Short mmCIF file of C-alpha atoms and ligand atoms in Angstrom, two decimals:
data_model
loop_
_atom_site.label_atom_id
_atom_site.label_comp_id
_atom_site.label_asym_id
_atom_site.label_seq_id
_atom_site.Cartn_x
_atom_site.Cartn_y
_atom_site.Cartn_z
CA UNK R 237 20.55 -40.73 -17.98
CA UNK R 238 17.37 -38.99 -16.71
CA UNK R 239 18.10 -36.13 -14.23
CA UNK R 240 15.72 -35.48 -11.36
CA UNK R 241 13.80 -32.49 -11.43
CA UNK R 242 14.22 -29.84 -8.87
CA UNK R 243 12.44 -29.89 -6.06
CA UNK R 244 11.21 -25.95 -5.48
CA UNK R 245 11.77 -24.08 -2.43
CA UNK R 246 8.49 -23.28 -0.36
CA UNK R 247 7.95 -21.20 2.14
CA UNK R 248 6.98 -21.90 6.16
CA UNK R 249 3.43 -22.91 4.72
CA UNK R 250 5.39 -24.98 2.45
CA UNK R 251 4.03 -23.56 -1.23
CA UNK R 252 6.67 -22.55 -3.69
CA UNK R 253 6.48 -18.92 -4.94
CA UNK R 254 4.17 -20.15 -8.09
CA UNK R 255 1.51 -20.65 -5.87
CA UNK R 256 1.57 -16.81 -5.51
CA UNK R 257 2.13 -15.72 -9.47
CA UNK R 258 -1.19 -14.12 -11.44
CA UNK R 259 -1.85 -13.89 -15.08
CA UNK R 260 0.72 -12.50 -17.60
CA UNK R 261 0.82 -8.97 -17.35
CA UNK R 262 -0.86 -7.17 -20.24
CA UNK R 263 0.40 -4.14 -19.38
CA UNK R 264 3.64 -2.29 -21.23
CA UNK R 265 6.93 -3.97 -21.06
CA UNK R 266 8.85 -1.71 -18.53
CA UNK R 267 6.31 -0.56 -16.61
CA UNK R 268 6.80 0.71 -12.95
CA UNK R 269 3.68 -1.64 -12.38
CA UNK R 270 5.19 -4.69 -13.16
CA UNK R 271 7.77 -4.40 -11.07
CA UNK R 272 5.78 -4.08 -7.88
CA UNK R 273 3.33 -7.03 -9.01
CA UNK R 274 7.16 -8.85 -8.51
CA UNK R 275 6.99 -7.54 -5.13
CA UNK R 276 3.77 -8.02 -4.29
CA UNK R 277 4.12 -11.77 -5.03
CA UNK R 278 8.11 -12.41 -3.03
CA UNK R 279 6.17 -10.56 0.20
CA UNK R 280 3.59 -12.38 0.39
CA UNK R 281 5.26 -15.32 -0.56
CA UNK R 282 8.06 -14.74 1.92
CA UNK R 283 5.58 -13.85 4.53
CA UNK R 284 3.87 -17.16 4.02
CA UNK R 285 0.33 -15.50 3.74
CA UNK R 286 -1.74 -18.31 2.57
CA UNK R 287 -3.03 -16.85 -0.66
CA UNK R 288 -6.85 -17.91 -0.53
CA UNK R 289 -6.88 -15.83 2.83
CA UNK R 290 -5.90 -12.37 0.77
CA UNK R 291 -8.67 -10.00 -0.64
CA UNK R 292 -7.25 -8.04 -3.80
CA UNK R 293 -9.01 -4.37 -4.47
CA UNK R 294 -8.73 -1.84 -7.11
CA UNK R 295 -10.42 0.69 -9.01
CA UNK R 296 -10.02 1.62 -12.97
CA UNK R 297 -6.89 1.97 -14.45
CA UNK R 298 -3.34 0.50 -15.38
CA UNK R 299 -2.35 0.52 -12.05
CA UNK R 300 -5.94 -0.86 -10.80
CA UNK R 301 -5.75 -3.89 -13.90
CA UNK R 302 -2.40 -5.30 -11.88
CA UNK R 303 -3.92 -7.45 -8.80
CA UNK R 304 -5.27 -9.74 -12.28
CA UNK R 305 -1.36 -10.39 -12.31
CA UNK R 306 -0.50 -11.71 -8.67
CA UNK R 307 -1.88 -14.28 -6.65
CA UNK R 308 -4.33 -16.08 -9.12
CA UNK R 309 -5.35 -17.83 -5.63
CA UNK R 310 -6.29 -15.23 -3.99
CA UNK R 311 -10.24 -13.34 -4.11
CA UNK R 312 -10.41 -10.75 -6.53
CA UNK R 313 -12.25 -7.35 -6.75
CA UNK R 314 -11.86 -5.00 -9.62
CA UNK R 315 -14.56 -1.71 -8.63
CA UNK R 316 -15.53 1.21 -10.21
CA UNK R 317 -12.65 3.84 -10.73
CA UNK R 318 -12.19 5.89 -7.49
CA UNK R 319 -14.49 3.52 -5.63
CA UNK R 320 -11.94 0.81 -4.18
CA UNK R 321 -12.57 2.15 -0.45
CA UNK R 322 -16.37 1.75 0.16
CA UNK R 323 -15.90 -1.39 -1.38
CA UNK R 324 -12.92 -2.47 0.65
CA UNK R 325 -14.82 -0.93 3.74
CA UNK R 326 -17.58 -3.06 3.20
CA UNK R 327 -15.01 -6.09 2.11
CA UNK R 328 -13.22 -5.89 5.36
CA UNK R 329 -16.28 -5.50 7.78
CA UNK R 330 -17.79 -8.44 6.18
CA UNK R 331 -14.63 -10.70 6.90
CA UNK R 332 -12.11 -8.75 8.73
CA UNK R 333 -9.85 -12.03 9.11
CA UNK R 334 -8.66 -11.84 5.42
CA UNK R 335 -5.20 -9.98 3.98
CA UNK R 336 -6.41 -6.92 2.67
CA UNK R 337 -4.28 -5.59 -0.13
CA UNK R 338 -5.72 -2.56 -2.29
CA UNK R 339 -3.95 -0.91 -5.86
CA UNK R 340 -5.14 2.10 -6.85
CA UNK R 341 -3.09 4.50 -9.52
CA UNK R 342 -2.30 8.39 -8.87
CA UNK R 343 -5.80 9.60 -10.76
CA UNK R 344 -7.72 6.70 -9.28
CA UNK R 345 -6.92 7.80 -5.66
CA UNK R 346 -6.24 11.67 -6.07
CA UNK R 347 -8.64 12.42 -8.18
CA UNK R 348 -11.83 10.99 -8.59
CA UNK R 349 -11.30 8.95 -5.58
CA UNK R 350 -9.92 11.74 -3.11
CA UNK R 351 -13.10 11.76 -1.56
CA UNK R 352 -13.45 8.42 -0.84
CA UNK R 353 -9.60 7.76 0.05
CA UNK R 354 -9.63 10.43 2.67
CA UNK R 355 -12.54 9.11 4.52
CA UNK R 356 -10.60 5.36 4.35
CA UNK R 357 -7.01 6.50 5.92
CA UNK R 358 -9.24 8.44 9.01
CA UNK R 359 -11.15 5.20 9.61
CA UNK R 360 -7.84 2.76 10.20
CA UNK R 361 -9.28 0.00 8.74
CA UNK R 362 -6.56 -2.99 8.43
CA UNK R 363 -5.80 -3.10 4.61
CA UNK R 364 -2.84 -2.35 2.64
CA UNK R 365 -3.21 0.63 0.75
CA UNK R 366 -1.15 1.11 -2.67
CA UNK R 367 -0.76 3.66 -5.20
CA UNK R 368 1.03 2.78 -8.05
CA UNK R 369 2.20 6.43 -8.80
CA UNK R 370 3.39 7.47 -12.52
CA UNK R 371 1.96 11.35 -12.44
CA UNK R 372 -0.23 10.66 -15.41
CA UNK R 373 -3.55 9.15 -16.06
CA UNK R 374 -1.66 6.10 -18.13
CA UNK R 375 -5.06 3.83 -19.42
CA UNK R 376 -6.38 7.12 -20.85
CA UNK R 377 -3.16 8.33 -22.71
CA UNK R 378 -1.09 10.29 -20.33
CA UNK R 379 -2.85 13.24 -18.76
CA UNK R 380 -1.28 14.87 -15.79
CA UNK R 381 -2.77 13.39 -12.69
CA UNK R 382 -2.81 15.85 -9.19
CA UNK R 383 0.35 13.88 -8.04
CA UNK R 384 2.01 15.51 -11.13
CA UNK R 385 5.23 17.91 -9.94
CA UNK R 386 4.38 21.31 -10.53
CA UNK R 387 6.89 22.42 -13.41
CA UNK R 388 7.33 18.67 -14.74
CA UNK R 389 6.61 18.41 -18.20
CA UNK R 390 4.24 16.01 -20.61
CA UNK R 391 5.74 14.87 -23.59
CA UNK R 392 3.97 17.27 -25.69
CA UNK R 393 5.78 20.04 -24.14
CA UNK R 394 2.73 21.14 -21.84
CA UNK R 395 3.86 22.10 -18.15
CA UNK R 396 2.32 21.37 -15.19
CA UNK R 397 1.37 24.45 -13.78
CA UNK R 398 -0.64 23.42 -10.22
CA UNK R 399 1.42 21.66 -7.07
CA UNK R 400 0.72 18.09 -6.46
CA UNK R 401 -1.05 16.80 -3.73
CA UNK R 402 1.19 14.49 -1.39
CA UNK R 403 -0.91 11.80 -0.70
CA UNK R 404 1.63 10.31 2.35
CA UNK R 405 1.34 13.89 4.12
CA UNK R 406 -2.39 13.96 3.44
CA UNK R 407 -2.54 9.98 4.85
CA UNK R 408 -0.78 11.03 7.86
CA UNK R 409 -2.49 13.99 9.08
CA UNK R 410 -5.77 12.20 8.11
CA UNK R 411 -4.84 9.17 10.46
CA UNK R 412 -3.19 6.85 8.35
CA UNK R 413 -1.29 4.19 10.92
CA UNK R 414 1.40 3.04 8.56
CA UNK R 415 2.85 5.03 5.90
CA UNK R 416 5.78 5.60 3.13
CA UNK R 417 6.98 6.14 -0.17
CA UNK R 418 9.51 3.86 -2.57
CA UNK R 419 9.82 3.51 -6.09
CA UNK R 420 8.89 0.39 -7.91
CA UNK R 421 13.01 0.35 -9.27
CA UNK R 422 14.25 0.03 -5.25
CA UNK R 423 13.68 -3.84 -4.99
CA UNK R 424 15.29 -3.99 -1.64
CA UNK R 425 13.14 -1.28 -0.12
CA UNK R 426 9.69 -1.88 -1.95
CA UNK R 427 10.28 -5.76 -0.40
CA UNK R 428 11.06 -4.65 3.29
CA UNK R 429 8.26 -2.32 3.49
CA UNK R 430 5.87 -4.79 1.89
CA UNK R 431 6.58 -7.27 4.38
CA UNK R 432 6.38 -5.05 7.52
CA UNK R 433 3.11 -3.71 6.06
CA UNK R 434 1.49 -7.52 6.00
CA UNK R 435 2.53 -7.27 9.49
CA UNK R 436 0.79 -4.14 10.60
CA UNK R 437 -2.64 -4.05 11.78
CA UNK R 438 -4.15 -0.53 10.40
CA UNK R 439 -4.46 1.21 7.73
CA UNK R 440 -1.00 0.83 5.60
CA UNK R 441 -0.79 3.55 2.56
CA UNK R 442 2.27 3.28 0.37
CA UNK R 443 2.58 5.42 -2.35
CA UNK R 444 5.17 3.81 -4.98
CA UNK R 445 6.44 5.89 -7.54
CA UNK R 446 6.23 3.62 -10.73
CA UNK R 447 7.57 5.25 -14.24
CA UNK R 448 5.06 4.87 -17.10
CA UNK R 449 6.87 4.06 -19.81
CA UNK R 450 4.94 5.02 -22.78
CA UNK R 451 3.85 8.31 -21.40
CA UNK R 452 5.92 9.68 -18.54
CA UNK R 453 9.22 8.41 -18.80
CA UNK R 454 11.02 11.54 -20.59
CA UNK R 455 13.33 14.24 -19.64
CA UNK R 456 11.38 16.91 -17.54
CA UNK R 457 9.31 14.47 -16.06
CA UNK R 458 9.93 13.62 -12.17
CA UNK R 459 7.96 10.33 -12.15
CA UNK R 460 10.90 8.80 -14.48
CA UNK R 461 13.23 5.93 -14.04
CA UNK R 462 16.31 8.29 -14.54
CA UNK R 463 15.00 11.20 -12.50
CA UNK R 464 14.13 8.72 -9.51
CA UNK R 465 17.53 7.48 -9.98
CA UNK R 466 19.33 10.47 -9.46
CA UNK R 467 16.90 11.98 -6.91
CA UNK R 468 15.46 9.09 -4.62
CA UNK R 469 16.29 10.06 -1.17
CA UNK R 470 15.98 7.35 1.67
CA UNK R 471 15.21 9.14 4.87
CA UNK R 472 15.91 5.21 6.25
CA UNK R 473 16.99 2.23 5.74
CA UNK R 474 14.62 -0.65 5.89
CA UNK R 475 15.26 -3.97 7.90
CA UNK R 476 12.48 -6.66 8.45
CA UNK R 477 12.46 -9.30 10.56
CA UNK R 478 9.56 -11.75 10.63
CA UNK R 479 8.06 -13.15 13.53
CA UNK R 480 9.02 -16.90 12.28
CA UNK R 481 12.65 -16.08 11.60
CA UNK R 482 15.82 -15.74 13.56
CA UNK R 483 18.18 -12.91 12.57
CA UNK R 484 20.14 -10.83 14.53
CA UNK R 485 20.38 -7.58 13.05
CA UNK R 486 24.05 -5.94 14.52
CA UNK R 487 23.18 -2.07 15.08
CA UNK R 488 24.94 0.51 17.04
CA UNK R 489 22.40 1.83 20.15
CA UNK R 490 20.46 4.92 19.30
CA UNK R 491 20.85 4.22 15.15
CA UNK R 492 17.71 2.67 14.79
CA UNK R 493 14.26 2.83 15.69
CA UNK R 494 12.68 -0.86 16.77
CA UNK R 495 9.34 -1.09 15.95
CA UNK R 496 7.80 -4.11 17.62
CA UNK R 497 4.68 -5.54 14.94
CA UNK R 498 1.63 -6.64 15.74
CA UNK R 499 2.29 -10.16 15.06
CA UNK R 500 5.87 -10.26 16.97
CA UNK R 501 7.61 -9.60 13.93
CA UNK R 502 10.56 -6.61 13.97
CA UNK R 503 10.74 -3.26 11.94
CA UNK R 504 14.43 -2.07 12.41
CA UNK R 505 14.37 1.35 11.03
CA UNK R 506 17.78 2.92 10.58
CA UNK R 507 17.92 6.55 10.19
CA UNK R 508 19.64 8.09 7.42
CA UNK R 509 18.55 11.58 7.67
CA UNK R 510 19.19 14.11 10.70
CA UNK R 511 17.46 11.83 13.89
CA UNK R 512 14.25 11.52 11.71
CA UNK R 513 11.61 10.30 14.03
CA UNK R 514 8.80 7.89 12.55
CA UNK R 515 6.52 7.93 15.29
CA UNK R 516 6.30 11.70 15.16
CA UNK R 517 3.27 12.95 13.22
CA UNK R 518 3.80 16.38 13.15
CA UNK R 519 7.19 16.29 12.43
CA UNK R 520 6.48 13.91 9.55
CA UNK R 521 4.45 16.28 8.26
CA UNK R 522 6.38 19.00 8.62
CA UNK R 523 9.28 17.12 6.90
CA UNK R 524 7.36 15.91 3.80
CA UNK R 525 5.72 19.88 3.18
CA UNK R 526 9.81 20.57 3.52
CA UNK R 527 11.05 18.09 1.35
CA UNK R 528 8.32 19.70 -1.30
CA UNK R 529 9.56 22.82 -0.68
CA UNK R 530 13.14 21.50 -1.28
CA UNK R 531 12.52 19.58 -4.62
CA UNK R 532 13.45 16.19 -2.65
CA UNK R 533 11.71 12.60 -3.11
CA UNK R 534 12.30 11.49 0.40
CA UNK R 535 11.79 7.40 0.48
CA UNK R 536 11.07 5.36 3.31
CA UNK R 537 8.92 4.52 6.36
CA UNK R 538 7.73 8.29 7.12
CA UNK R 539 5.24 7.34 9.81
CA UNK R 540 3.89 4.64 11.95
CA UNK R 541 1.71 4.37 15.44
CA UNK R 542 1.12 0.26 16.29
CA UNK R 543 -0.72 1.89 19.34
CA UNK R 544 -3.96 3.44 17.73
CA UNK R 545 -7.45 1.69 17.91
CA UNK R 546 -8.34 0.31 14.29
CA UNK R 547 -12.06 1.08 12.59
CA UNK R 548 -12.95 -2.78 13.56
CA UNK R 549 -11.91 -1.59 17.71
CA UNK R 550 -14.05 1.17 17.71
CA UNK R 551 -17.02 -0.68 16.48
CA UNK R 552 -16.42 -3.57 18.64
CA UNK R 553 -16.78 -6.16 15.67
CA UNK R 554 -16.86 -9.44 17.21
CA UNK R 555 -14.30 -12.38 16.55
CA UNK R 556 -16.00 -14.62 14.39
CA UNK R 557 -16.44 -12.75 10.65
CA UNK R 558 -19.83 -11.47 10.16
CA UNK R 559 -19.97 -13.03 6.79
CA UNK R 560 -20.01 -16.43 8.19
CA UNK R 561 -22.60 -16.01 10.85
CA UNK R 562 -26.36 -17.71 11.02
CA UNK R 563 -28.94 -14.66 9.97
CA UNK R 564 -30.28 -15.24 13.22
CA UNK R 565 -27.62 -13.17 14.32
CA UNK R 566 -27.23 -10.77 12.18
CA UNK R 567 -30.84 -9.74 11.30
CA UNK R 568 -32.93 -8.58 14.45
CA UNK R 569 -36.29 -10.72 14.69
CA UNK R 570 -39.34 -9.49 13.29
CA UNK R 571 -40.68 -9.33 17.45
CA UNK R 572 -37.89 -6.54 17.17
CA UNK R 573 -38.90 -4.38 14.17
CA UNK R 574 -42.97 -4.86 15.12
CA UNK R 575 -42.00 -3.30 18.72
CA UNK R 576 -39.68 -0.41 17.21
CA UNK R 577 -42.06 0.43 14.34
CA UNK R 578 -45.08 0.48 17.94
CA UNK R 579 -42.85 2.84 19.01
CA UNK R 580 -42.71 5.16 16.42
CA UNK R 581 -46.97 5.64 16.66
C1 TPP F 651 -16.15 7.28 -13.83
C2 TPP F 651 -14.97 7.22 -14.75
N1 TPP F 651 -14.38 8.36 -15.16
C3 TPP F 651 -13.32 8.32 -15.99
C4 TPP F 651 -12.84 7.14 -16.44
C5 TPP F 651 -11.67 7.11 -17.40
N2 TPP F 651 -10.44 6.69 -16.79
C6 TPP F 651 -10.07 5.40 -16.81
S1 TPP F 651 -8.59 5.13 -16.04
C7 TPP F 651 -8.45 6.78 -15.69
C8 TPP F 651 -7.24 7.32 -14.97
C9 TPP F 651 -6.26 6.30 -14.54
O1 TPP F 651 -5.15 6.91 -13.98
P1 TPP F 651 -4.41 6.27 -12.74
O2 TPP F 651 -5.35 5.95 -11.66
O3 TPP F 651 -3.28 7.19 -12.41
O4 TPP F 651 -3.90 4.87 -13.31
P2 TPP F 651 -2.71 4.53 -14.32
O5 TPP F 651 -3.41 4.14 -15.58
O6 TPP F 651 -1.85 5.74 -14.48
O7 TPP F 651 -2.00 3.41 -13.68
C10 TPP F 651 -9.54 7.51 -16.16
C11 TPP F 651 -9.69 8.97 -16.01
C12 TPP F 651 -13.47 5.94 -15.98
N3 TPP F 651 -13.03 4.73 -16.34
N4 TPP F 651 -14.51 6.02 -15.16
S1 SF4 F 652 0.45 3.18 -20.41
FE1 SF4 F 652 1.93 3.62 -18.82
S2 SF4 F 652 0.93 3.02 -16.90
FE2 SF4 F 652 -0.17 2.04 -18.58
S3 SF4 F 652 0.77 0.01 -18.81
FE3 SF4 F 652 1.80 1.40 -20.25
S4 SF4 F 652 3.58 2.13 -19.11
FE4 SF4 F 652 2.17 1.28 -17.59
MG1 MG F 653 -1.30 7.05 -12.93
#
């Protein structure tokens, strides 16, 4: 007797999740990176972002190769390593109505990009801002990277003898509008603050420690599965509810900070460490150059402001994406350049 196949479960824009799968990952079986391709692919799905609206960026690396495996559907930019914010920035003015989502590695962002990812978080542009974070440089064999723990140790014995740079303090003070920290192990977390990034409209860096496996997944490195294990601190606990559901999340007054979204959606943030505040800059701040101090790896939603103007605010950008306008609109008439050029005699 023939059985009838399954019919898959879609989401509110009625596409099953294989509408939002890549290519098979090429990269190491077991890698950090992987895992939050996974991710990448149930937010989005769950959110019900139509994948042809998302623009993927990276730069050069492991971590940069991974938008090649989620959302095959989706438009696709692989830059030059470091260079995944001018190009975004130009991206994103040219059609601000897409999904920006942007995965850089440790090296590509705090390194050779540091210049360029700096000027991005104080701009606010609205993209989704990932660093796939292992503490080495993993495509060229495993070189400390400036995210690297001072004291942690390479395989080969060598220590690393300089602190690392904290890239969510850094995004923060810079002006950074949404920002936290999970490892790509934490399914649960990694998925609620995925979603509630899709929702925010700003600049979202996460920084998501991801063990590589080949090169940085040892005793006496902190960047390891077993070291994140036993050391992964949540300063809160992550709920999510999207605009287009309807949950009723049961919390006792005064245990949670509500963060209304953009879109209507719901960030219910419940705290887990002494009355942490994340609408507080300094504090976050202060609490992250603490936790250093301390030898923590707080988790979690450390900052967000829904209130600031983004990039495309400040420079008025009209509705309509300037990609698809007439050049009679976008280039000034020749009448225009012969009269400035007069005035310049
Ligand atoms: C201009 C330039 N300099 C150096 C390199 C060599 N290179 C390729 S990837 C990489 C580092 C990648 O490290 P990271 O961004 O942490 O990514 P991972 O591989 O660890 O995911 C380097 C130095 C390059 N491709 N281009
Ligand atoms: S070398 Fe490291 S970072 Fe690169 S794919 Fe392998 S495990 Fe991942
Ligand atoms: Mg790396």
């Amino acid at each position: 007797m023939a059985t009838a196949t399954p019919t898959p479960k879609v989401n509110h824009i009625g596409l099953p999740v294989l509408e939002y799968r890549g290519n098979k990952s090429t990269l190491c079986a077991g890698c950090g990176h992987n895992a939050i391709s996974e991710r990448i692919i149930d937010a989005m799905w769950e959110m019900g972002i139509p994948p042809e609206r998302v623009m993927k960026m990276s730069g050069i690396g492991c971590s940069s190769k991974s938008p090649a495996y989620f959302m095959n559907r989706s438009h696709s930019f692989n830059s030059v390593h470091g260079r995944m914010p001018s190009v975004s920035t130009g991206a994103i003015l040219g059609n601000h109505t897409m999904t920006t989502i942007g995965v850089s590695g440790d090296g590509d962002t705090a390194s050779i990009g540091m210049g360029q990812f700096v000027h991005m978080m104080r701009r606010n542009l609205p993209m989704i801002y990932i660093i796939e974070d292992n503490g080495v440089y993993g495509l060229t064999k495993g070189q400390f990277s400036a995210t690297a723990d001072i004291g942690s140790k390479l395989k080969t014995g060598i220590i690393n003898d300089l602190p690392a740079i904290d890239t969510c303090a850094l995004a923060i003070q810079l002006g950074a509008t949404f920002v936290g920290r999970s490892f790509s192990g934490d399914k649960k977390q990694l998925l609620s603050m995925l979603k509630a990034a899709i929702s925010h409209k700003g600049t979202v860096m996460l920084d998501v420690i991801s063990p590589c496996v080949t090169f940085n997944d040892h005793e006496g490195s902190t960047k390891s599965y077993k070291f994140m294990q036993e050391n992964d601190e949540p300063i809160n606990e992550i709920g999510f509810v999207a605009s287009f559901e309807d949950i009723e999340v049961d919390y006792e007054s005064g245990e949670v900070y509500d963060v209304e979204m953009h879109d209507g959606s719901n960030l219910h943030l419940r705290k887990l460490h002494e009355e942490y505040d994340p609408t507080d800059k300094a504090n976050a701040v202060r609490t992250l150059m603490e936790s250093a101090e301390n030898d923590e790896i707080l988790t979690g939603v450390f900052y967000i402001n829904t209130e600031k103007p983004t990039f495309l605010d400040l420079l008025n950008v009209v509705d309509e994406p300037l990609s698809t306008l007439p050049e009679s609109m976008t280039r000034p008439p020749k009448s225009a350049l012969d009269a400035l050029m007069a005035n310049l005699q």
